[in-house]
């Protein structure tokens, strides 16, 4: 708290009181500290691949006679670490765009059918799923949600991508959509390794990873879930997670369900 004080005087100039103004700067301080942490995290995340690239390039320059297999090893490192930098920058740009466009996005939120969006997201992830013999199964009610389809698709792609990354081969990832009261509830459920209870409350934080080395190895940036959360909140919804170790995880997105246009409304008022 910051305080400012000024004396209050009477007509003769005698001090008869004081005015004290207190400013609560806690929120401001917290924001500053979040920003500082974020910059430190970004710098660290970017520095790691850059150091690896630098070391590989220096080794290649120093040893002109290096045999081809060793040379390929170092160029492989450079290629992978460059991909990594690219992924980090791409995710950071996504976050920045979301932050900048957040205010205008609210004008574009409308009732949209969710099933086509789920299908599009599954198509994007199809090749990765296939590479691990993972089946993507859609269980969607014909349902509308108050969303921006492109953003919902991006959130779903991130969730399905994680489900594939953190699941063993020959498993199934279920993408479901159902109506619960006034909500449209979308969920991505995997049969993967699950998340320890102590990590669960933090997985939506920027750069938070339960296993840093493993996530890096799998090409993760640690930003995917923070983007998902941001997208959900930008559209007035929320993101949550349930998980059981070595059984699997369910990531859920909840939005307001879209109202149907009057002409198509069934007289029985079904769940659509
Ligand atoms: P990353 O790029 O590391 O995947 P995310 O923000 O997408 O970053 O996820 C944060 C962390 O949450 C991951 O590093 C991983 O530890 C955990 N996680 C995310 N999705 C899953 C999942 N489906 N199963 C198990 N762990 C997961």
CSV table of N, CA and C in Angstrom, one decimal, residues 105-178:
chain,number,residue,atom,x,y,z
A,105,UNK,N,-12.8,-10.0,-29.9
A,105,UNK,CA,-13.4,-11.4,-30.2
A,105,UNK,C,-14.8,-11.5,-29.6
A,106,UNK,N,-15.1,-10.8,-28.5
A,106,UNK,CA,-16.4,-10.9,-27.9
A,106,UNK,C,-17.5,-10.6,-28.9
A,107,UNK,N,-17.2,-9.7,-29.9
A,107,UNK,CA,-18.2,-9.4,-30.9
A,107,UNK,C,-18.5,-10.5,-31.9
A,108,UNK,N,-17.5,-11.5,-32.0
A,108,UNK,CA,-17.7,-12.5,-33.0
A,108,UNK,C,-18.2,-13.8,-32.4
A,109,UNK,N,-18.5,-13.8,-31.1
A,109,UNK,CA,-19.0,-15.0,-30.5
A,109,UNK,C,-20.4,-15.2,-30.9
A,110,UNK,N,-20.7,-16.4,-31.5
A,110,UNK,CA,-22.1,-16.7,-31.9
A,110,UNK,C,-22.3,-18.2,-31.7
A,111,UNK,N,-23.6,-18.6,-31.8
A,111,UNK,CA,-23.9,-20.0,-31.6
A,111,UNK,C,-23.5,-20.7,-32.9
A,112,UNK,N,-22.5,-21.7,-32.7
A,112,UNK,CA,-22.0,-22.5,-33.8
A,112,UNK,C,-22.2,-24.0,-33.5
A,113,UNK,N,-22.4,-24.8,-34.5
A,113,UNK,CA,-22.4,-26.2,-34.3
A,113,UNK,C,-21.0,-26.7,-33.9
A,114,UNK,N,-20.9,-27.5,-32.9
A,114,UNK,CA,-19.5,-27.8,-32.5
A,114,UNK,C,-18.9,-29.0,-33.2
A,115,UNK,N,-19.8,-29.9,-33.7
A,115,UNK,CA,-19.3,-31.1,-34.4
A,115,UNK,C,-18.3,-30.9,-35.5
A,116,UNK,N,-18.7,-30.0,-36.5
A,116,UNK,CA,-17.8,-29.7,-37.6
A,116,UNK,C,-16.4,-29.2,-37.1
A,117,UNK,N,-16.4,-28.4,-36.0
A,117,UNK,CA,-15.2,-27.9,-35.4
A,117,UNK,C,-14.3,-29.0,-34.9
A,118,UNK,N,-15.0,-29.9,-34.2
A,118,UNK,CA,-14.3,-31.1,-33.6
A,118,UNK,C,-13.7,-31.9,-34.8
A,119,UNK,N,-14.5,-32.1,-35.8
A,119,UNK,CA,-14.0,-32.9,-37.0
A,119,UNK,C,-12.7,-32.2,-37.6
A,120,UNK,N,-12.8,-30.9,-37.7
A,120,UNK,CA,-11.7,-30.2,-38.3
A,120,UNK,C,-10.4,-30.4,-37.5
A,121,UNK,N,-10.6,-30.3,-36.1
A,121,UNK,CA,-9.5,-30.4,-35.2
A,121,UNK,C,-8.9,-31.8,-35.3
A,122,UNK,N,-9.8,-32.8,-35.4
A,122,UNK,CA,-9.3,-34.2,-35.5
A,122,UNK,C,-8.5,-34.4,-36.8
A,123,UNK,N,-9.0,-33.8,-37.9
A,123,UNK,CA,-8.3,-33.9,-39.2
A,123,UNK,C,-6.9,-33.4,-39.0
A,124,UNK,N,-6.7,-32.2,-38.4
A,124,UNK,CA,-5.4,-31.6,-38.2
A,124,UNK,C,-4.5,-32.6,-37.5
A,125,UNK,N,-5.0,-33.3,-36.5
A,125,UNK,CA,-4.2,-34.2,-35.6
A,125,UNK,C,-4.1,-35.6,-36.2
A,126,UNK,N,-4.8,-35.9,-37.3
A,126,UNK,CA,-4.9,-37.3,-37.7
A,126,UNK,C,-3.5,-37.9,-37.9
A,127,UNK,N,-2.6,-37.2,-38.6
A,127,UNK,CA,-1.3,-37.8,-39.0
A,127,UNK,C,-0.5,-38.2,-37.7
A,128,UNK,N,-0.5,-37.3,-36.7
A,128,UNK,CA,0.2,-37.6,-35.5
A,128,UNK,C,-0.4,-38.8,-34.8
A,129,UNK,N,-1.8,-38.8,-34.8
A,129,UNK,CA,-2.4,-40.0,-34.1
A,129,UNK,C,-2.1,-41.3,-34.8
A,130,UNK,N,-2.1,-41.2,-36.1
A,130,UNK,CA,-1.8,-42.4,-36.9
A,130,UNK,C,-0.4,-42.9,-36.6
A,131,UNK,N,0.5,-42.0,-36.5
A,131,UNK,CA,1.9,-42.4,-36.3
A,131,UNK,C,2.1,-43.2,-35.0
A,132,UNK,N,1.1,-43.0,-34.1
A,132,UNK,CA,1.2,-43.8,-32.8
A,132,UNK,C,0.1,-44.8,-32.7
A,133,UNK,N,-0.6,-45.1,-33.8
A,133,UNK,CA,-1.7,-46.0,-33.8
A,133,UNK,C,-2.8,-45.6,-32.8
A,134,UNK,N,-3.0,-44.3,-32.6
A,134,UNK,CA,-4.0,-43.8,-31.7
A,134,UNK,C,-5.3,-43.5,-32.4
A,135,UNK,N,-6.4,-44.0,-31.9
A,135,UNK,CA,-7.7,-43.8,-32.5
A,135,UNK,C,-8.3,-42.5,-32.0
A,136,UNK,N,-8.7,-41.6,-32.9
A,136,UNK,CA,-9.5,-40.4,-32.4
A,136,UNK,C,-11.0,-40.7,-32.6
A,137,UNK,N,-11.7,-40.7,-31.5
A,137,UNK,CA,-13.1,-41.1,-31.6
A,137,UNK,C,-14.0,-39.9,-31.2
A,138,UNK,N,-14.9,-39.6,-32.0
A,138,UNK,CA,-15.8,-38.4,-31.7
A,138,UNK,C,-17.1,-38.9,-31.2
A,139,UNK,N,-17.5,-38.4,-30.0
A,139,UNK,CA,-18.8,-38.7,-29.5
A,139,UNK,C,-19.5,-37.4,-29.2
A,140,UNK,N,-20.1,-36.8,-30.2
A,140,UNK,CA,-20.7,-35.5,-30.1
A,140,UNK,C,-22.2,-35.5,-30.3
A,141,UNK,N,-22.9,-34.9,-29.4
A,141,UNK,CA,-24.3,-34.6,-29.6
A,141,UNK,C,-24.4,-33.5,-30.6
A,142,UNK,N,-25.5,-33.4,-31.4
A,142,UNK,CA,-25.7,-32.2,-32.3
A,142,UNK,C,-25.9,-31.0,-31.4
A,143,UNK,N,-24.9,-30.2,-31.2
A,143,UNK,CA,-25.0,-29.2,-30.2
A,143,UNK,C,-24.4,-27.9,-30.7
A,144,UNK,N,-24.9,-26.8,-30.2
A,144,UNK,CA,-24.3,-25.5,-30.6
A,144,UNK,C,-23.7,-24.9,-29.3
A,145,UNK,N,-22.6,-24.1,-29.6
A,145,UNK,CA,-22.0,-23.4,-28.4
A,145,UNK,C,-21.7,-22.0,-28.8
A,146,UNK,N,-21.6,-21.1,-27.9
A,146,UNK,CA,-21.3,-19.7,-28.1
A,146,UNK,C,-19.8,-19.6,-28.2
A,147,UNK,N,-19.3,-19.7,-29.4
A,147,UNK,CA,-17.8,-19.7,-29.6
A,147,UNK,C,-17.4,-19.0,-30.9
A,148,UNK,N,-16.1,-18.8,-31.1
A,148,UNK,CA,-15.6,-18.4,-32.4
A,148,UNK,C,-14.9,-19.7,-32.9
A,149,UNK,N,-15.4,-20.3,-34.0
A,149,UNK,CA,-15.0,-21.6,-34.4
A,149,UNK,C,-13.5,-21.7,-34.6
A,150,UNK,N,-12.8,-20.7,-35.2
A,150,UNK,CA,-11.4,-20.9,-35.4
A,150,UNK,C,-10.6,-21.0,-34.1
A,151,UNK,N,-11.1,-20.2,-33.1
A,151,UNK,CA,-10.4,-20.3,-31.8
A,151,UNK,C,-10.7,-21.6,-31.1
A,152,UNK,N,-11.9,-22.1,-31.2
A,152,UNK,CA,-12.3,-23.3,-30.5
A,152,UNK,C,-11.4,-24.5,-31.2
A,153,UNK,N,-11.3,-24.4,-32.5
A,153,UNK,CA,-10.5,-25.4,-33.2
A,153,UNK,C,-9.1,-25.4,-32.7
A,154,UNK,N,-8.5,-24.2,-32.5
A,154,UNK,CA,-7.1,-24.1,-32.0
A,154,UNK,C,-7.0,-24.7,-30.6
A,155,UNK,N,-8.0,-24.5,-29.8
A,155,UNK,CA,-7.9,-25.0,-28.4
A,155,UNK,C,-8.0,-26.6,-28.5
A,156,UNK,N,-8.9,-27.1,-29.3
A,156,UNK,CA,-9.1,-28.5,-29.4
A,156,UNK,C,-7.9,-29.2,-30.0
A,157,UNK,N,-7.2,-28.5,-31.0
A,157,UNK,CA,-6.0,-29.1,-31.6
A,157,UNK,C,-4.9,-29.2,-30.5
A,158,UNK,N,-4.8,-28.2,-29.7
A,158,UNK,CA,-3.8,-28.2,-28.6
A,158,UNK,C,-4.1,-29.4,-27.6
A,159,UNK,N,-5.4,-29.6,-27.3
A,159,UNK,CA,-5.7,-30.6,-26.3
A,159,UNK,C,-5.5,-32.0,-26.9
A,160,UNK,N,-5.9,-32.2,-28.2
A,160,UNK,CA,-5.8,-33.5,-28.8
A,160,UNK,C,-4.3,-33.8,-29.0
A,161,UNK,N,-3.6,-32.8,-29.4
A,161,UNK,CA,-2.1,-32.9,-29.6
A,161,UNK,C,-1.5,-33.4,-28.3
A,162,UNK,N,-1.8,-32.8,-27.2
A,162,UNK,CA,-1.3,-33.3,-25.9
A,162,UNK,C,-1.7,-34.7,-25.6
A,163,UNK,N,-3.0,-35.0,-25.8
A,163,UNK,CA,-3.5,-36.3,-25.5
A,163,UNK,C,-2.7,-37.4,-26.3
A,164,UNK,N,-2.4,-37.0,-27.5
A,164,UNK,CA,-1.6,-38.0,-28.3
A,164,UNK,C,-0.1,-38.1,-27.8
A,165,UNK,N,0.4,-36.9,-27.5
A,165,UNK,CA,1.8,-36.8,-27.0
A,165,UNK,C,2.0,-37.6,-25.7
A,166,UNK,N,1.0,-37.5,-24.8
A,166,UNK,CA,1.2,-38.1,-23.5
A,166,UNK,C,0.5,-39.4,-23.3
A,167,UNK,N,0.2,-40.1,-24.5
A,167,UNK,CA,-0.4,-41.4,-24.4
A,167,UNK,C,0.4,-42.4,-25.1
A,168,UNK,N,0.4,-43.7,-24.6
A,168,UNK,CA,1.1,-44.7,-25.3
A,168,UNK,C,0.5,-45.1,-26.6
A,169,UNK,N,1.2,-45.9,-27.4
A,169,UNK,CA,0.6,-46.4,-28.7
A,169,UNK,C,-0.6,-47.2,-28.5
A,170,UNK,N,-1.4,-47.3,-29.6
A,170,UNK,CA,-2.6,-48.2,-29.6
A,170,UNK,C,-3.6,-47.9,-28.5
A,171,UNK,N,-3.8,-46.6,-28.2
A,171,UNK,CA,-4.8,-46.2,-27.3
A,171,UNK,C,-5.9,-45.4,-28.0
A,172,UNK,N,-6.9,-45.0,-27.3
A,172,UNK,CA,-8.0,-44.2,-27.9
A,172,UNK,C,-8.1,-42.8,-27.2
A,173,UNK,N,-8.3,-41.8,-28.0
A,173,UNK,CA,-8.6,-40.5,-27.5
A,173,UNK,C,-10.0,-40.1,-27.9
A,174,UNK,N,-10.9,-39.8,-26.9
A,174,UNK,CA,-12.3,-39.5,-27.2
A,174,UNK,C,-12.5,-38.0,-27.1
A,175,UNK,N,-13.1,-37.5,-28.1
A,175,UNK,CA,-13.5,-36.1,-28.1
A,175,UNK,C,-15.0,-36.0,-28.0
A,176,UNK,N,-15.5,-35.5,-26.9
A,176,UNK,CA,-17.0,-35.6,-26.7
A,176,UNK,C,-17.5,-34.2,-26.6
A,177,UNK,N,-18.9,-34.1,-26.9
A,177,UNK,CA,-19.6,-32.8,-26.7
A,177,UNK,C,-21.0,-33.1,-26.2
A,178,UNK,N,-21.3,-32.5,-25.1
A,178,UNK,CA,-22.7,-32.7,-24.6
A,178,UNK,C,-23.2,-31.5,-24.0
